[in-house]
């Protein structure tokens, strides 16, 4: 049963140097027609019966949802209300760029039902921000948070990044201090991953990117966990920290391996045991919808062994880990039967631990999470 909805807004006024998501420059794009296409896609999901039950979460991501005008946002939210049944305690998140987050846009979002804002702050070092291709300043962040609170938002999150080219530990500590000064209930913090087809990747291949060492990156992650814990922000996933009750319920759907619809150009979804992705280029996304068809590019029916793999490498991202009884209930076989040898090996290495009904990463294991997850690939 579908529990969440992700909607992709691929437009950006500026392309960040590290971003490999499906995105296009805003200027001269068919933005209004794209929003209508999203409405058509949601209508098709409704017809197919995937939107019969009230959803627990909606997430507007990108690109940049806040690149839209207040009128365009209002139109988008209208389509969502038209086709999407919502649970009474719905968590509805929008990603946001601090410099684009005007009070008008926030009022439209808040009045339309959005109750959580996730701001792409990345760093409070303005030289690093320029290096990342970000367009906001620290002043923009302060103004955006103040305006959001005036409008009525209480559930606010910052996205932060570490391991940035040329970043020192002192700069990372300064960013954390400045972030904590806003007294927010949620933070996400990611180490930079340099992806192909990005500005950073091109610089790296030419030897022009001053990347940090693995040791420094590990020290930055350790610092992050220590400082979050000091402030009562509990780590509930490898990169996410929250005050109790403010965990991102939408992201938890992904890590719980639950079903969700992905709508929009290049969006991915997981419905009725099938993972799919939509066409990425705008014309290829919009044209099928004009003919009454969903713009699906790839479909993959997930076989049992892959479902078990995903259960492990998604679930182990959570601090709570993977439930042994939950695994058995879902797959009709004990986890020890499928993964006994691997579990023993990783427990012996002190990367994993079994506590009561859960297998989870140790603190040591969090530093080598990806290496641990790879062990659970049955192929």
XYZ file of C-alpha atoms in Angstrom:
379
model
C 0.000 0.000 0.000
C 1.317 3.425 -1.002
C 2.166 5.568 2.025
C 3.909 8.609 0.537
C 4.194 10.859 -2.505
C 7.352 12.491 -3.868
C 6.901 15.294 -6.423
C 9.893 16.462 -8.468
C 10.213 20.116 -9.469
C 13.210 20.144 -11.840
C 13.662 23.913 -12.160
C 16.591 25.892 -10.740
C 17.665 29.515 -11.095
C 21.250 28.374 -10.479
C 22.836 24.906 -10.884
C 25.018 23.858 -7.925
C 28.460 22.467 -8.702
C 27.828 19.132 -6.924
C 24.260 18.397 -8.042
C 23.476 15.422 -10.297
C 19.692 15.438 -9.844
C 17.395 15.897 -12.827
C 17.227 19.672 -13.244
C 17.088 22.492 -15.819
C 17.586 26.256 -15.754
C 14.267 27.968 -14.987
C 14.503 30.587 -17.740
C 12.414 29.917 -20.883
C 11.050 26.597 -19.555
C 7.375 25.540 -19.856
C 6.873 25.764 -16.086
C 3.081 26.211 -16.073
C 2.588 23.398 -18.597
C 4.826 21.184 -16.452
C 2.648 21.809 -13.382
C -0.406 20.846 -15.472
C 1.427 17.643 -16.471
C 1.978 16.830 -12.796
C -1.775 17.228 -12.305
C -2.370 14.772 -15.176
C 0.074 12.261 -13.699
C -1.622 12.416 -10.285
C -5.024 11.989 -12.003
C -3.748 8.781 -13.682
C -2.483 7.393 -10.359
C -5.899 8.182 -8.892
C -7.627 6.301 -11.750
C -5.323 3.301 -11.196
C -6.383 3.132 -7.530
C -2.930 3.863 -6.074
C -4.321 6.968 -4.343
C -7.339 5.333 -2.710
C -5.944 5.379 0.837
C -4.915 8.499 2.786
C -1.186 9.195 2.425
C 1.053 9.771 5.455
C 3.633 12.005 3.728
C 4.062 14.333 0.743
C 7.485 15.683 -0.263
C 8.190 18.437 -2.808
C 11.793 18.071 -3.981
C 13.981 19.110 -6.847
C 15.562 20.957 -8.433
C 14.044 23.726 -6.387
C 10.322 23.849 -5.500
C 10.797 27.438 -4.283
C 11.950 28.484 -7.784
C 8.208 28.572 -8.578
C 6.235 31.806 -8.185
C 3.544 32.034 -5.471
C 0.887 31.580 -8.190
C 2.627 28.488 -9.593
C 2.996 27.006 -6.113
C -0.696 27.619 -5.467
C -1.595 25.821 -8.710
C 0.646 22.863 -7.819
C -0.810 22.540 -4.315
C -4.297 22.717 -5.821
C -3.611 19.645 -7.974
C -2.243 17.755 -4.980
C -5.375 18.528 -2.940
C -7.555 17.529 -5.900
C -6.089 14.030 -6.318
C -4.276 13.034 -3.127
C -6.173 11.756 -0.061
C -4.339 12.848 3.078
C -4.132 11.395 6.575
C -5.104 13.751 9.403
C -1.504 13.817 10.680
C 0.066 14.231 7.204
C 3.697 15.389 7.091
C 4.058 17.652 4.037
C 7.606 18.836 3.316
C 8.970 21.274 0.775
C 12.646 21.713 -0.005
C 13.643 25.372 -0.209
C 16.493 27.677 -1.148
C 16.894 30.368 1.542
C 17.290 33.245 -0.967
C 14.122 32.252 -2.879
C 11.969 31.700 0.167
C 9.926 34.905 0.216
C 7.209 35.435 2.799
C 4.582 35.304 0.007
C 5.751 31.846 -1.086
C 5.855 30.606 2.495
C 2.326 31.856 3.119
C 1.078 29.986 0.028
C 2.879 26.803 1.153
C 1.626 27.056 4.736
C -1.963 27.907 3.750
C -1.865 25.035 1.230
C -1.009 22.451 3.886
C 2.810 22.264 3.796
C 3.918 21.924 7.430
C 7.667 21.230 7.117
C 10.437 23.166 5.362
C 13.825 21.672 4.527
C 16.291 24.454 3.684
C 19.418 23.832 1.602
C 21.903 25.766 3.723
C 24.986 23.512 3.161
C 27.501 25.842 4.878
C 27.753 29.088 6.829
C 31.127 29.838 5.233
C 30.307 32.238 2.414
C 33.496 31.474 0.441
C 32.601 27.771 0.493
C 29.040 28.608 -0.588
C 30.378 30.432 -3.666
C 32.638 27.455 -4.418
C 29.555 25.198 -4.288
C 27.680 27.437 -6.719
C 25.136 28.444 -4.051
C 23.501 31.870 -4.390
C 22.331 32.559 -0.817
C 24.120 34.368 2.000
C 23.978 33.844 5.781
C 21.654 36.843 5.951
C 19.209 35.091 3.597
C 19.110 32.079 5.944
C 18.362 34.254 8.983
C 15.622 36.147 7.112
C 14.067 32.913 5.787
C 13.931 31.260 9.218
C 12.453 34.363 10.848
C 9.813 34.733 8.115
C 8.966 31.006 8.245
C 8.326 31.247 11.977
C 6.196 34.380 11.498
C 4.067 32.520 8.922
C 3.577 29.640 11.398
C 6.148 26.951 10.497
C 7.561 25.140 13.528
C 9.016 22.071 11.763
C 12.164 23.402 10.062
C 15.265 21.545 8.911
C 18.676 22.544 7.527
C 20.638 20.470 5.024
C 24.375 20.791 5.732
C 27.413 19.412 3.866
C 30.911 18.473 4.991
C 34.011 17.121 3.279
C 33.781 20.063 0.858
C 36.752 20.997 -1.356
C 39.234 22.964 0.727
C 37.049 22.807 3.878
C 38.891 22.787 7.200
C 37.701 21.319 10.501
C 37.504 24.888 11.873
C 35.125 25.876 9.059
C 32.947 22.813 9.741
C 32.829 23.549 13.485
C 31.869 27.163 12.716
C 29.042 26.010 10.402
C 27.702 23.685 13.104
C 27.822 26.439 15.752
C 25.962 28.870 13.482
C 23.405 26.214 12.533
C 22.689 25.315 16.186
C 22.089 29.004 16.978
C 18.780 28.731 15.041
C 17.490 26.128 17.523
C 15.887 23.900 14.886
C 14.335 20.477 15.581
C 15.971 18.711 12.602
C 19.264 18.628 10.680
C 20.506 16.536 7.763
C 24.250 16.484 7.123
C 25.876 14.779 4.160
C 29.464 14.262 3.090
C 30.153 15.491 -0.425
C 29.962 12.745 -3.047
C 31.392 13.818 -6.387
C 29.065 12.540 -9.102
C 29.666 12.341 -12.879
C 28.234 15.143 -15.056
C 28.783 17.782 -12.361
C 31.086 20.819 -12.307
C 33.028 19.269 -9.412
C 33.526 16.020 -11.321
C 34.944 17.886 -14.319
C 37.302 19.844 -12.049
C 38.388 16.648 -10.265
C 39.219 14.848 -13.525
C 41.437 17.814 -14.444
C 43.156 17.701 -11.041
C 41.728 21.110 -10.100
C 39.607 20.106 -7.085
C 41.152 20.321 -3.620
C 39.327 17.347 -2.041
C 39.607 16.584 1.681
C 41.263 13.413 2.987
C 39.201 10.422 4.134
C 40.591 10.892 7.650
C 39.464 14.524 7.826
C 36.039 13.589 6.484
C 35.721 10.866 9.164
C 36.758 13.384 11.851
C 34.100 15.813 10.568
C 31.461 13.065 10.790
C 32.570 12.215 14.322
C 32.363 15.903 15.264
C 28.868 16.079 13.757
C 27.582 13.127 15.804
C 29.162 14.433 19.020
C 27.771 17.974 18.672
C 24.269 16.798 17.709
C 24.160 14.435 20.677
C 25.279 17.207 23.055
C 22.224 19.216 22.031
C 19.730 16.391 22.399
C 19.356 15.912 18.642
C 19.180 12.131 18.298
C 20.728 10.418 15.298
C 17.929 8.340 13.767
C 19.675 7.655 10.441
C 23.271 7.835 9.204
C 22.904 11.471 8.071
C 19.853 12.686 10.013
C 19.320 14.105 13.506
C 16.147 15.259 15.220
C 14.500 16.305 18.433
C 12.055 13.547 19.518
C 8.997 13.559 17.259
C 10.601 15.646 14.498
C 12.160 12.826 12.447
C 11.454 13.085 8.700
C 8.617 10.596 8.287
C 8.864 10.759 4.501
C 12.532 9.766 4.449
C 11.780 7.013 6.963
C 9.403 5.537 4.356
C 12.390 5.048 2.041
C 14.531 3.444 4.762
C 11.606 1.271 5.891
C 11.411 0.037 2.275
C 7.771 1.182 2.112
C 5.829 1.977 -1.065
C 5.566 5.520 -2.439
C 4.646 7.271 -5.681
C 7.274 9.405 -7.411
C 5.687 11.989 -9.736
C 7.440 14.392 -12.075
C 10.275 14.336 -14.597
C 12.947 11.800 -13.634
C 11.134 10.824 -10.416
C 11.438 7.286 -9.024
C 8.721 5.357 -7.214
C 7.953 1.973 -5.659
C 4.369 0.700 -6.050
C 2.969 -2.854 -5.703
C 6.437 -4.413 -5.646
C 7.546 -2.523 -8.770
C 10.270 0.114 -8.856
C 9.936 2.548 -11.760
C 11.448 5.777 -13.025
C 9.885 8.492 -15.164
C 11.423 10.024 -18.273
C 13.767 12.870 -17.318
C 13.709 15.395 -20.223
C 10.681 17.684 -19.906
C 9.250 16.982 -23.387
C 9.587 13.210 -22.924
C 7.879 13.510 -19.542
C 5.024 15.745 -20.730
C 4.201 14.201 -24.149
C 2.838 10.819 -22.887
C 0.709 12.615 -20.287
C -0.909 14.680 -23.059
C -1.961 11.319 -24.554
C -3.267 9.976 -21.230
C -0.277 7.724 -20.449
C 2.139 7.724 -17.536
C 5.654 8.788 -18.675
C 7.444 5.678 -17.383
C 10.974 5.089 -18.646
C 11.971 1.969 -16.662
C 10.022 -0.670 -14.745
C 11.606 -3.271 -12.474
C 9.609 -5.937 -10.642
C 11.672 -6.522 -7.515
C 12.337 -10.247 -6.957
C 12.405 -11.703 -3.450
C 16.202 -11.733 -3.066
C 16.386 -8.031 -4.029
C 13.566 -7.190 -1.612
C 15.637 -8.785 1.173
C 18.783 -6.913 0.072
C 16.884 -3.611 0.093
C 15.360 -4.380 3.486
C 18.901 -4.710 4.862
C 20.848 -1.914 3.211
C 18.024 0.615 3.547
C 17.018 -0.491 7.050
C 20.561 -0.510 8.410
C 20.820 3.208 7.606
C 18.439 3.770 10.525
C 19.915 3.932 14.008
C 17.121 1.587 15.119
C 18.275 -0.948 12.531
C 16.355 -3.875 11.019
C 13.767 -5.791 13.042
C 14.448 -9.543 13.156
C 10.766 -10.390 13.677
C 9.786 -7.831 11.010
C 12.150 -9.491 8.507
C 10.718 -12.930 9.281
C 7.137 -11.656 8.990
C 7.831 -10.022 5.641
C 9.868 -12.791 3.988
C 8.712 -15.939 5.848
C 12.249 -16.912 6.818
C 14.531 -15.921 9.669
C 17.255 -13.386 8.938
C 19.844 -15.851 10.294
C 18.935 -18.317 7.540
C 19.538 -15.761 4.778
C 22.354 -13.685 6.259
C 23.788 -15.703 9.160
C 27.390 -15.847 7.850
C 27.473 -12.130 6.953
C 25.947 -11.091 10.277
C 28.530 -13.103 12.213
C 31.391 -11.610 10.180
C 30.220 -8.002 10.637
C 29.434 -8.553 14.340
C 32.939 -9.969 14.828
C 34.332 -6.843 13.120
C 32.242 -4.768 15.583
C 30.404 -3.077 12.698
C 27.039 -4.589 13.649
C 25.352 -5.538 16.899
C 22.124 -7.418 17.700
C 20.142 -5.853 20.555
C 16.816 -7.445 21.474
C 14.842 -7.671 18.197
C 17.125 -5.458 16.074
C 20.355 -5.739 14.110
C 21.986 -2.329 13.814
C 25.202 -0.524 12.956
C 27.558 0.220 15.836
C 29.095 3.684 16.020
C 32.207 2.179 14.416
C 29.984 0.684 11.700
C 28.492 4.057 10.796
C 31.884 5.214 9.504
C 32.004 2.298 7.024
C 28.270 1.997 6.397
C 28.499 1.556 2.615
C 31.055 -1.241 2.980
C 28.755 -3.005 5.453
C 25.688 -2.588 3.217
C 27.525 -4.146 0.258
C 27.908 -7.386 2.216
C 24.142 -7.910 2.058
C 23.976 -8.100 -1.754
C 23.029 -11.720 -2.382
C 24.020 -11.634 -6.076
